[in-house]
Amino acid sequence: MSHNFQPGDLALTLKSGWGFEAMTTVTLDVFLRKGEAAQEPDLRLFTPKYDGWVVYQGDESDSGFFRAEHLMPLRGGDFTHEQQKAKEAV
């Protein structure tokens, strides 16, 4: 499922990982493709093994990396599809 995320969007983590529990609110920072290197704040290089979003909570020192499908957008318009599925299930 594509959510058309953009940097600065808020999202919920759907899986635990990178020190974040599932259902944690995070801010999306930058999208990285598999193998695309990025410099971390401590000057180390991070090279992801899959496409995904660098996310953070609070200050940017609490960061992680999640596949887009492991994030749920926190924007009103993006919940329409999920709300419709919930209504159909009832």
mmCIF file with all atom_site columns, N, CA and C in Angstrom, residues 80-90:
data_model
loop_
_atom_site.group_PDB
_atom_site.id
_atom_site.type_symbol
_atom_site.label_atom_id
_atom_site.label_alt_id
_atom_site.label_comp_id
_atom_site.label_asym_id
_atom_site.label_entity_id
_atom_site.label_seq_id
_atom_site.pdbx_PDB_ins_code
_atom_site.Cartn_x
_atom_site.Cartn_y
_atom_site.Cartn_z
_atom_site.occupancy
_atom_site.B_iso_or_equiv
_atom_site.pdbx_formal_charge
_atom_site.auth_seq_id
_atom_site.auth_comp_id
_atom_site.auth_asym_id
_atom_site.auth_atom_id
_atom_site.pdbx_PDB_model_num
ATOM 1  N N  . THR A 1 80 ? -9.245  7.260  4.777  1.00 0.00 ? 80 THR A N  1
ATOM 2  C CA . THR A 1 80 ? -10.491 6.940  4.092  1.00 0.00 ? 80 THR A CA 1
ATOM 3  C C  . THR A 1 80 ? -10.570 5.461  3.744  1.00 0.00 ? 80 THR A C  1
ATOM 4  N N  . HIS A 1 81 ? -9.515  4.912  3.142  1.00 0.00 ? 81 HIS A N  1
ATOM 5  C CA . HIS A 1 81 ? -9.513  3.517  2.722  1.00 0.00 ? 81 HIS A CA 1
ATOM 6  C C  . HIS A 1 81 ? -9.663  2.595  3.936  1.00 0.00 ? 81 HIS A C  1
ATOM 7  N N  . GLU A 1 82 ? -8.918  2.851  5.008  1.00 0.00 ? 82 GLU A N  1
ATOM 8  C CA . GLU A 1 82 ? -9.007  2.022  6.209  1.00 0.00 ? 82 GLU A CA 1
ATOM 9  C C  . GLU A 1 82 ? -10.383 2.123  6.858  1.00 0.00 ? 82 GLU A C  1
ATOM 10 N N  . GLN A 1 83 ? -10.982 3.324  6.875  1.00 0.00 ? 83 GLN A N  1
ATOM 11 C CA . GLN A 1 83 ? -12.313 3.498  7.455  1.00 0.00 ? 83 GLN A CA 1
ATOM 12 C C  . GLN A 1 83 ? -13.345 2.723  6.645  1.00 0.00 ? 83 GLN A C  1
ATOM 13 N N  . GLN A 1 84 ? -13.226 2.745  5.323  1.00 0.00 ? 84 GLN A N  1
ATOM 14 C CA . GLN A 1 84 ? -14.170 2.018  4.475  1.00 0.00 ? 84 GLN A CA 1
ATOM 15 C C  . GLN A 1 84 ? -14.054 0.518  4.735  1.00 0.00 ? 84 GLN A C  1
ATOM 16 N N  . LYS A 1 85 ? -12.829 -0.011 4.843  1.00 0.00 ? 85 LYS A N  1
ATOM 17 C CA . LYS A 1 85 ? -12.642 -1.430 5.122  1.00 0.00 ? 85 LYS A CA 1
ATOM 18 C C  . LYS A 1 85 ? -13.243 -1.792 6.472  1.00 0.00 ? 85 LYS A C  1
ATOM 19 N N  . ALA A 1 86 ? -13.113 -0.933 7.470  1.00 0.00 ? 86 ALA A N  1
ATOM 20 C CA . ALA A 1 86 ? -13.670 -1.194 8.796  1.00 0.00 ? 86 ALA A CA 1
ATOM 21 C C  . ALA A 1 86 ? -15.190 -1.242 8.742  1.00 0.00 ? 86 ALA A C  1
ATOM 22 N N  . LYS A 1 87 ? -15.810 -0.340 7.971  1.00 0.00 ? 87 LYS A N  1
ATOM 23 C CA . LYS A 1 87 ? -17.269 -0.333 7.843  1.00 0.00 ? 87 LYS A CA 1
ATOM 24 C C  . LYS A 1 87 ? -17.758 -1.611 7.173  1.00 0.00 ? 87 LYS A C  1
ATOM 25 N N  . GLU A 1 88 ? -17.020 -2.073 6.147  1.00 0.00 ? 88 GLU A N  1
ATOM 26 C CA . GLU A 1 88 ? -17.416 -3.288 5.439  1.00 0.00 ? 88 GLU A CA 1
ATOM 27 C C  . GLU A 1 88 ? -17.307 -4.512 6.336  1.00 0.00 ? 88 GLU A C  1
ATOM 28 N N  . ALA A 1 89 ? -16.385 -4.496 7.280  1.00 0.00 ? 89 ALA A N  1
ATOM 29 C CA . ALA A 1 89 ? -16.184 -5.640 8.168  1.00 0.00 ? 89 ALA A CA 1
ATOM 30 C C  . ALA A 1 89 ? -17.286 -5.755 9.215  1.00 0.00 ? 89 ALA A C  1
ATOM 31 N N  . VAL A 1 90 ? -17.994 -4.652 9.493  1.00 0.00 ? 90 VAL A N  1
ATOM 32 C CA . VAL A 1 90 ? -19.021 -4.657 10.547 1.00 0.00 ? 90 VAL A CA 1
ATOM 33 C C  . VAL A 1 90 ? -20.298 -5.263 10.064 1.00 0.00 ? 90 VAL A C  1
#
